[in-house]
XYZ file of C-alpha atoms in Angstrom:
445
model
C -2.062 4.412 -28.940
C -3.055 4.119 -25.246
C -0.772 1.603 -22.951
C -3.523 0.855 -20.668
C -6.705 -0.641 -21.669
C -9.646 -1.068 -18.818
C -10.804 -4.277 -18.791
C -13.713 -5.755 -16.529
C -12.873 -7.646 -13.617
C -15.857 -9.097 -12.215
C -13.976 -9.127 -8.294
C -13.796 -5.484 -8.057
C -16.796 -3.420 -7.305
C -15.540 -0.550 -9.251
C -16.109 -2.633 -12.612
C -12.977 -1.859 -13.845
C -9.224 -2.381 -13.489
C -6.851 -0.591 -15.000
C -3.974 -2.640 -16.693
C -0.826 -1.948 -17.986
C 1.607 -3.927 -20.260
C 3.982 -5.871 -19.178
C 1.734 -6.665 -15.802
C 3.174 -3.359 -14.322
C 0.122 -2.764 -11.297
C -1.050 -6.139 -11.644
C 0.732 -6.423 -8.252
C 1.781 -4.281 -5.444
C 4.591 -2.356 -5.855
C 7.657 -2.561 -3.883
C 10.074 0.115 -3.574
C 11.531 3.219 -1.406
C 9.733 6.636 -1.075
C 11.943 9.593 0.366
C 9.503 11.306 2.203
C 9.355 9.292 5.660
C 12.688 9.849 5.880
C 13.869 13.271 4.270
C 10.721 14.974 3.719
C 11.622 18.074 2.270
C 15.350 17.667 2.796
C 15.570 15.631 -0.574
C 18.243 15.791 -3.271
C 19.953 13.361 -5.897
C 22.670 12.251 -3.591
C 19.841 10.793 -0.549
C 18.091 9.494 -3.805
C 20.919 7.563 -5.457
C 21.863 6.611 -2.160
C 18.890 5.026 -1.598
C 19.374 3.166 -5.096
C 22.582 1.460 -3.923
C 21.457 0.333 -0.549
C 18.359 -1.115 -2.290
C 20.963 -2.862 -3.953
C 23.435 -3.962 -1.643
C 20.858 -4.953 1.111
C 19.430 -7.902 -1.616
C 16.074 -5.724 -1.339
C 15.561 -5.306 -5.373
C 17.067 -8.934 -5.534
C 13.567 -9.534 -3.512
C 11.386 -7.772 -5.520
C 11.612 -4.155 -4.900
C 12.090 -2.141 -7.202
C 10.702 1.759 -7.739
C 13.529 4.166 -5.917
C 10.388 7.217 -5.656
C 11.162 10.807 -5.494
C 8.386 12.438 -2.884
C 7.730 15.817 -2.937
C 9.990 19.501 -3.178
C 12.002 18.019 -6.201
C 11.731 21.589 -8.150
C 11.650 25.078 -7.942
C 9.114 26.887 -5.891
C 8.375 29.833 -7.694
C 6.624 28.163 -10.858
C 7.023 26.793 -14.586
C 9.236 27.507 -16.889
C 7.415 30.748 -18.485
C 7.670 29.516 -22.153
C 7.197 25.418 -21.742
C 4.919 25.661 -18.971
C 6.941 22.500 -17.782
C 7.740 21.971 -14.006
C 11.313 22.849 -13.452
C 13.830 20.918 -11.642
C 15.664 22.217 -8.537
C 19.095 22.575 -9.950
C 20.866 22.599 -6.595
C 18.934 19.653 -5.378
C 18.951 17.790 -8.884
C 22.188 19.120 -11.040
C 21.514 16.902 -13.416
C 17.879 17.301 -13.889
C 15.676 14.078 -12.727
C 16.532 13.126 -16.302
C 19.758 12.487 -14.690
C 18.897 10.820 -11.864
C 16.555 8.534 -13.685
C 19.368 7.635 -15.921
C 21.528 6.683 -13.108
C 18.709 4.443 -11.388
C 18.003 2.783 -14.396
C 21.799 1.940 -14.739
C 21.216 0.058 -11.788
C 18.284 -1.952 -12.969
C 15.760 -0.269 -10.427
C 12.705 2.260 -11.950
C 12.235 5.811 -10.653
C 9.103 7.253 -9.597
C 7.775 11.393 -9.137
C 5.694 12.930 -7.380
C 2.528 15.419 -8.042
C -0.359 16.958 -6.638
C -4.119 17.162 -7.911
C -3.977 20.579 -7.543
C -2.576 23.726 -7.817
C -0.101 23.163 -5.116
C 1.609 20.411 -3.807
C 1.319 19.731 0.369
C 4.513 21.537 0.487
C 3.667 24.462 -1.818
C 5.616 23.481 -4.859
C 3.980 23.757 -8.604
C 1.423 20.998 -8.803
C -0.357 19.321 -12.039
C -4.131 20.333 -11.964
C -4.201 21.981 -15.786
C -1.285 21.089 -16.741
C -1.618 17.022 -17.241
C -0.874 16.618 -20.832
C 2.486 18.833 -20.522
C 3.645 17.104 -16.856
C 2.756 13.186 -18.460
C 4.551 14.176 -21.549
C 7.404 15.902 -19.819
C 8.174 12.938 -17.079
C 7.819 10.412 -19.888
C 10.469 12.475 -21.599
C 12.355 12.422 -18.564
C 12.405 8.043 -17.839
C 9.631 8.329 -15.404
C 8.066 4.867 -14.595
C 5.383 5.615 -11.694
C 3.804 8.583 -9.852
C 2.764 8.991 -6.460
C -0.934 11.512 -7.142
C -1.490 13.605 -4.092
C -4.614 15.720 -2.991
C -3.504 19.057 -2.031
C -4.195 22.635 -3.621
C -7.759 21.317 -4.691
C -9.396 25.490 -5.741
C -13.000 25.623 -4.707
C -14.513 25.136 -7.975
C -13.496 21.655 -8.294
C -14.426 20.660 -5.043
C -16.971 17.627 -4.590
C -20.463 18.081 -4.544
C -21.163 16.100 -1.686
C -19.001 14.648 1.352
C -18.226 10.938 2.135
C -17.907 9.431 5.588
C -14.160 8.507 6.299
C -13.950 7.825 9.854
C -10.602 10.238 10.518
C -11.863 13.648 8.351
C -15.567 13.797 8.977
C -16.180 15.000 12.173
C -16.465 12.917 15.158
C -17.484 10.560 17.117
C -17.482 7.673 14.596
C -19.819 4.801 16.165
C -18.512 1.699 14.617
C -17.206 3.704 11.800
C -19.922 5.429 10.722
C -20.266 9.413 10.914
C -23.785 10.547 11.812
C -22.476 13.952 12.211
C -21.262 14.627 8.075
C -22.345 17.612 6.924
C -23.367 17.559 3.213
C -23.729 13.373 3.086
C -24.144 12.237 -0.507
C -27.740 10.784 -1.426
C -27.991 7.119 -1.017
C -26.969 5.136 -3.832
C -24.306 8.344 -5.124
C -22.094 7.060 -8.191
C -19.267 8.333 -6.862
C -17.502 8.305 -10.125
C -19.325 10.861 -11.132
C -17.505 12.979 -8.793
C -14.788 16.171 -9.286
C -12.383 14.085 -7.584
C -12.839 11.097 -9.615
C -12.305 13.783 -12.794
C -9.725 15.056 -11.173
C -7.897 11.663 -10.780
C -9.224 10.549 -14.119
C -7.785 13.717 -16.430
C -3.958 12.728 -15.543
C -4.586 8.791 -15.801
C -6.069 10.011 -19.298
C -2.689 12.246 -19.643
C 0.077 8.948 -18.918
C -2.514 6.560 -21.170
C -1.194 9.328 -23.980
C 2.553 8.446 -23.600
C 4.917 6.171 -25.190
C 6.203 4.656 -21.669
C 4.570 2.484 -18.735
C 4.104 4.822 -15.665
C 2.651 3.209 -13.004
C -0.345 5.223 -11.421
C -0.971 5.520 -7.507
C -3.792 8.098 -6.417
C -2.895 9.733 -2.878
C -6.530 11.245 -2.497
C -6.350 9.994 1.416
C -9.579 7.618 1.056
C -11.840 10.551 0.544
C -14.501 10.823 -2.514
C -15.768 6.767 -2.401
C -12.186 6.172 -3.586
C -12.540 2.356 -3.352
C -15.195 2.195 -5.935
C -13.632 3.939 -8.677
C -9.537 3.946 -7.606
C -9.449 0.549 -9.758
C -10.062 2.234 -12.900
C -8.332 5.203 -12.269
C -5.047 3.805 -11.324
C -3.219 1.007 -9.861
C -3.288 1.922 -6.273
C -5.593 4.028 -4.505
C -4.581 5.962 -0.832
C -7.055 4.369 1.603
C -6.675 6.689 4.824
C -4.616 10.099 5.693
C -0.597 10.197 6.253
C 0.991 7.638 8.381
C 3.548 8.933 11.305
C 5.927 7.422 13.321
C 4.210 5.672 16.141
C 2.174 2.767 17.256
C -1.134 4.675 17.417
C -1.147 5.596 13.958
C 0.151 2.346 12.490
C -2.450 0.430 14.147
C -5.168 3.204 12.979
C -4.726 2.593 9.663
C -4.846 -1.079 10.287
C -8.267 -0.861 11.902
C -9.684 1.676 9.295
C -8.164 -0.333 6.361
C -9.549 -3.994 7.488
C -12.961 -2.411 6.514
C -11.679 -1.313 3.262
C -10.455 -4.684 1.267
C -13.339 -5.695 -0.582
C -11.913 -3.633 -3.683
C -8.438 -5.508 -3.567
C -7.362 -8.040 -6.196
C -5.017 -8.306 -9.059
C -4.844 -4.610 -10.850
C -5.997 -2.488 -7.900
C -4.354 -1.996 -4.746
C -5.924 -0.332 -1.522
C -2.693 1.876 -0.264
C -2.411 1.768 3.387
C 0.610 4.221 2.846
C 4.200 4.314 2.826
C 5.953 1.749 5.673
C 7.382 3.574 8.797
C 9.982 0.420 9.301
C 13.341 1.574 11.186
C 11.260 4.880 11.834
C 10.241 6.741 15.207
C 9.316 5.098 18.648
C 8.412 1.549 16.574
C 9.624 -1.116 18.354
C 11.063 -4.274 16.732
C 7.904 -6.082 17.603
C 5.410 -3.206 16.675
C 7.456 -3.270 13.517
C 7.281 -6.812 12.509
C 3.125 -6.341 12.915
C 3.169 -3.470 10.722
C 4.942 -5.239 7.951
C 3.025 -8.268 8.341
C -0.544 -6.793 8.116
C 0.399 -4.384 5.299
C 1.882 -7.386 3.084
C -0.895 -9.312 4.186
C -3.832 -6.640 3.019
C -1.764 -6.572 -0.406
C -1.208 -3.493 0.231
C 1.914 -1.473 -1.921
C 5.124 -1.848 0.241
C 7.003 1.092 -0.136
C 10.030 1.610 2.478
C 10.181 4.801 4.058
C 13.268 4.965 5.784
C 17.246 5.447 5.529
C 19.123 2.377 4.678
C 22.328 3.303 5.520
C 21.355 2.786 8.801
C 18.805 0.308 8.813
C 19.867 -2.251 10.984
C 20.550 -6.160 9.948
C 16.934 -7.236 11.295
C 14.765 -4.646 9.919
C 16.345 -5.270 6.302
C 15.452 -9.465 7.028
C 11.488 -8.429 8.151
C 11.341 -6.264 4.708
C 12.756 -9.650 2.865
C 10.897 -11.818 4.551
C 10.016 -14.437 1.791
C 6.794 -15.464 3.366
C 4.825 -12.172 3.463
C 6.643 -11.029 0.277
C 5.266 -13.914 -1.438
C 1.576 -13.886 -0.006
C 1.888 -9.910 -1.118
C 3.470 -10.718 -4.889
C 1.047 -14.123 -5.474
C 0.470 -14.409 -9.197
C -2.107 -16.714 -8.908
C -4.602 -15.398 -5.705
C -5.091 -11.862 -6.026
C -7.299 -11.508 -2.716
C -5.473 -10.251 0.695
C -5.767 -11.405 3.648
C -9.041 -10.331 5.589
C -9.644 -10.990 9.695
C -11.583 -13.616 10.533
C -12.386 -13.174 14.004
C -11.851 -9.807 15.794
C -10.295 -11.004 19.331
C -10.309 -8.806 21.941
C -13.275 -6.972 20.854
C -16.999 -8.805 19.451
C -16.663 -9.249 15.431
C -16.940 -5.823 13.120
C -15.972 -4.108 16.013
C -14.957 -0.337 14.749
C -11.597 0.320 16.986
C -8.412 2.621 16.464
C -6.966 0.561 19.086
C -7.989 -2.292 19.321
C -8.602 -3.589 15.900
C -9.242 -7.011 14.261
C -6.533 -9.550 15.305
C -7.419 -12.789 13.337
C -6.829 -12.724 9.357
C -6.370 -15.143 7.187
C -5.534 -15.544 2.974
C -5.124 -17.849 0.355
C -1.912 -18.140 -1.670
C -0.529 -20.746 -4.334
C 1.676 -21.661 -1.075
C -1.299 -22.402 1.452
C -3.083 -20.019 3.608
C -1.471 -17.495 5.265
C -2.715 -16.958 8.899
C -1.819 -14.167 11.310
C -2.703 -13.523 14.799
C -2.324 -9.868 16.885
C -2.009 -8.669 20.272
C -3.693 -5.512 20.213
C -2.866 -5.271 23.787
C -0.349 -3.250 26.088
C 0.289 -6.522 27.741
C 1.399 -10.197 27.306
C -1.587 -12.200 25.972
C -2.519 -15.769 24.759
C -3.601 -15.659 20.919
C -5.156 -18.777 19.910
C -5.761 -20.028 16.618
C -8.216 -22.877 15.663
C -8.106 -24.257 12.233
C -11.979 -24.449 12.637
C -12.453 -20.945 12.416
C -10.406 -20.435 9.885
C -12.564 -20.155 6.603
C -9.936 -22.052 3.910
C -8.894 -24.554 6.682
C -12.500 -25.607 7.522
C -12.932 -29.519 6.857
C -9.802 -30.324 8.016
C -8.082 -30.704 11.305
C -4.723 -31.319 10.836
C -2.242 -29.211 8.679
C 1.391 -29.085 7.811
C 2.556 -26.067 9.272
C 5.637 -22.854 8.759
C 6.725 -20.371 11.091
C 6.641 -17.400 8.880
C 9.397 -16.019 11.103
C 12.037 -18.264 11.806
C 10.598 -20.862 8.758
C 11.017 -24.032 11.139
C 8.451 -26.568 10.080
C 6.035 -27.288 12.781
C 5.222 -30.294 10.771
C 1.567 -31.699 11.249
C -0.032 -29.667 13.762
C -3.939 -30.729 14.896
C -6.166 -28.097 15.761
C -4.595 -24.959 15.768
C -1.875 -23.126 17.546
C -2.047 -21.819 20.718
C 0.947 -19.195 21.891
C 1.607 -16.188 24.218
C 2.616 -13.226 21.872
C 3.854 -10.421 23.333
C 2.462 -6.808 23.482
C 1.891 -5.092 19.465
C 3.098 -8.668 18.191
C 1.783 -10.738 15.666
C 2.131 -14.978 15.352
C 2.443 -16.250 11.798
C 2.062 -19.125 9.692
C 1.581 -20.756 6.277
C -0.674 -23.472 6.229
C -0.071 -26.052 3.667
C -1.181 -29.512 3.267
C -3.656 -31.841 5.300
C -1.745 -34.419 6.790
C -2.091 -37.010 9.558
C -3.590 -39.835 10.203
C -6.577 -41.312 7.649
C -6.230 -37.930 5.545
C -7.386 -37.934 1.904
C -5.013 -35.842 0.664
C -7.115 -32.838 0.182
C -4.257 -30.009 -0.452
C -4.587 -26.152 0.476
C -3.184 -25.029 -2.961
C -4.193 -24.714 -6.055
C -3.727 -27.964 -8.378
């Protein structure tokens, strides 16, 4: 009997989520990938050490939970000749991931694996394309509970037909994000679900559905293939752009490409903006504390990518932030955050580096509103309640630092601060207040 069951949710374009019991994927995950750290350099003892700082730090006391095992975890040279299964690394893994599940789920965390939609991983290690049914059954077997999909090793013949414009892979210039110059465009109106990739994606969510255990489903197909109109009914995350790296440009890349991309989001699907780079590279504290924000904001999965032995004390408080962990894990508003005013640059302005800087989201807690300096410089961000779409009608608000959480208290207008260079302002906006207010409340009765 299948675990999932696709059921229509009338907020998602696609048509379809995909749900699984126990509301594993209604939410974002949260957890620890060890590929932004370790890359290839991966074996049980990083992995279990991983598991005990998540631990120790409070982080799975927070909410996260899924200690993931990226990519190189077996043996090059193929399958096991008579199985066909994917075999292990036993230097890296001595106890087989069996093992190393085992010992995460002593600890009360989940473990997640990784595979490719191909014949190769990105590193060149077996991959899954033919082999669903055996790899589902086999990491079932093994105490899997989620896998990271990725797109490398695709073989000609199950290439797509046509091409779709994503502003980073089709060939530029990219005029306000659209790509005139795409060779082999799809015909207006395409069903992209109709697509090799969507098959592709679709025969291994049909291979888990099979098992006797919840494995939570994220596609890494890098945004390609019209991925937001089918990734909801394929699994319960969906890669919206290429890799991340270690620096402010990319970071703030992603952010601009991905604010275009959130009309998919809600409860059951989740538009990846990929793994966090927190405590990684030339990110500075404050560049840091933006990229956090706007990928808890956009509901995005938050999956730490870094080693937490050596994490220091205020890097491990921004990834337990209770504010933007709760607007990310809301039970009751499955919407992120969108921008609603672009700043620096005129509205649905297309910019890798300069991208929208004014969002805004409801949550059972009040709206959560965020303001960006895009700039290299000091600026003044200002935020006026008027513009603000759920604060419209009222003009005076009870008001929390999402930082420091000092009430403002009742706060008319908006807030007007400097906010230094790659920094972000932040606040939850509760309850009208003041003078001759009815009180109308931002929350849900």
């Amino acid at each position: 009997m299948y675990l999932f069951t696709l059921v229509a949710l009338a907020a998602l374009p696609g048509g379809y989520g995909l749900m699984l019991r126990d509301n594993v994927g209604r939410l974002p995950a949260l957890g620890w990938n060890s590929w932004n750290a370790y890359h290839c350099d991966v074996d049980e003892g990083k992995i279990m050490s991983a598991a005990h700082q998540v631990v120790k730090l409070g982080l799975k006391d927070v909410g996260y939970e899924y200690i993931n095992i990226d990519d190189c975890w077996s043996v090059k040279s193929g399958r096991n000749s008579t199985t066909k299964q994917i075999i292990p690394d036993p230097y890296k893994f001595p106890r087989g991931i069996s093992g190393t599940a085992s010992q995460i789920h002593a600890l009360g965390l989940k473990i997640g694996i990784y595979s490719s939609a191909g014949t190769g991983t990105c590193a060149g290690y077996p991959a899954s394309l033919g082999y669903e049914k055996i790899d589902a059954a086999t990491w079932a077997a093994w105490g899997i509970d989620y896998l990271k999909y990725d797109n490398c090793g695709v073989p000609w013949d199950w290439s797509d037909q046509y091409a779709a414009c994503m502003p980073e892979f089709s060939g530029g210039p990219f005029p306000n994000g659209t790509c005139p110059n795409l060779s082999n465009p799809a015909p207006k109106g395409y069903d992209w679900s109709q697509s090799n990739s969507t098959k592709r994606y679709g025969i291994m969510r049909d291979a888990l559905l099979a098992q006797n255990r919840t494995i939570q489903y994220a596609l890494c197909n890098w945004g390609l293939a019209g991925v937001d109109s089918w990734g909801n009914g394929t699994g319960s995350s969906w890669r919206s752009t290429g890799d991340i790296d270690q620096n402010w440009g990319r970071t703030v890349e992603i952010l601009n490409l991905n604010s275009f991309a959130l009309n998919s989001v809600d409860f059951w699907g989740h538009n990846d903006a990929d793994m966090l780079e927190v405590g990684n590279g030339q990110l500075t504290d404050t560049e840091s504390r933006s990229h956090f924000a706007f990928w808890a904001a956009m509901k995005s999965p938050l999956i730490i990518g870094t080693d937490l032995s050596v994490l220091k004390k205020s890097l491990v408080d921004l990834l337990k932030n209770k504010y933007l962990l709760a607007f990310n894990q809301d039970d009751v508003f499955g919407k992120p955050a969108t921008p609603y005013k672009w700043g620096t640059n005129p509205d649905w302005t297309f910019n890798a580096t300069n991208p929208a800087e004014y969002w805004s989201g409801r949550s059972k807690a009040g709206t959560l509103v965020l303001a960006f300096n895009s700039l290299g410089t000091n600026a003044t961000r200002e935020i006026k309640w008027s513009e603000v779409p759920e604060l419209k009608g009222g003009d005076r608000w009870m008001v929390t630092d999402i930082w420091n959480g000092s009430s403002l208290g009742c706060v008319k207008g908006g807030i007007k601060e400097t906010v230094q260079s790659h920094d972000t302002i932040g606040y939850m906006v509760g309850e009208q207040c003041g003078k001759g207010f009815m009180r109308l409340f931002n929350r849900p009765n």
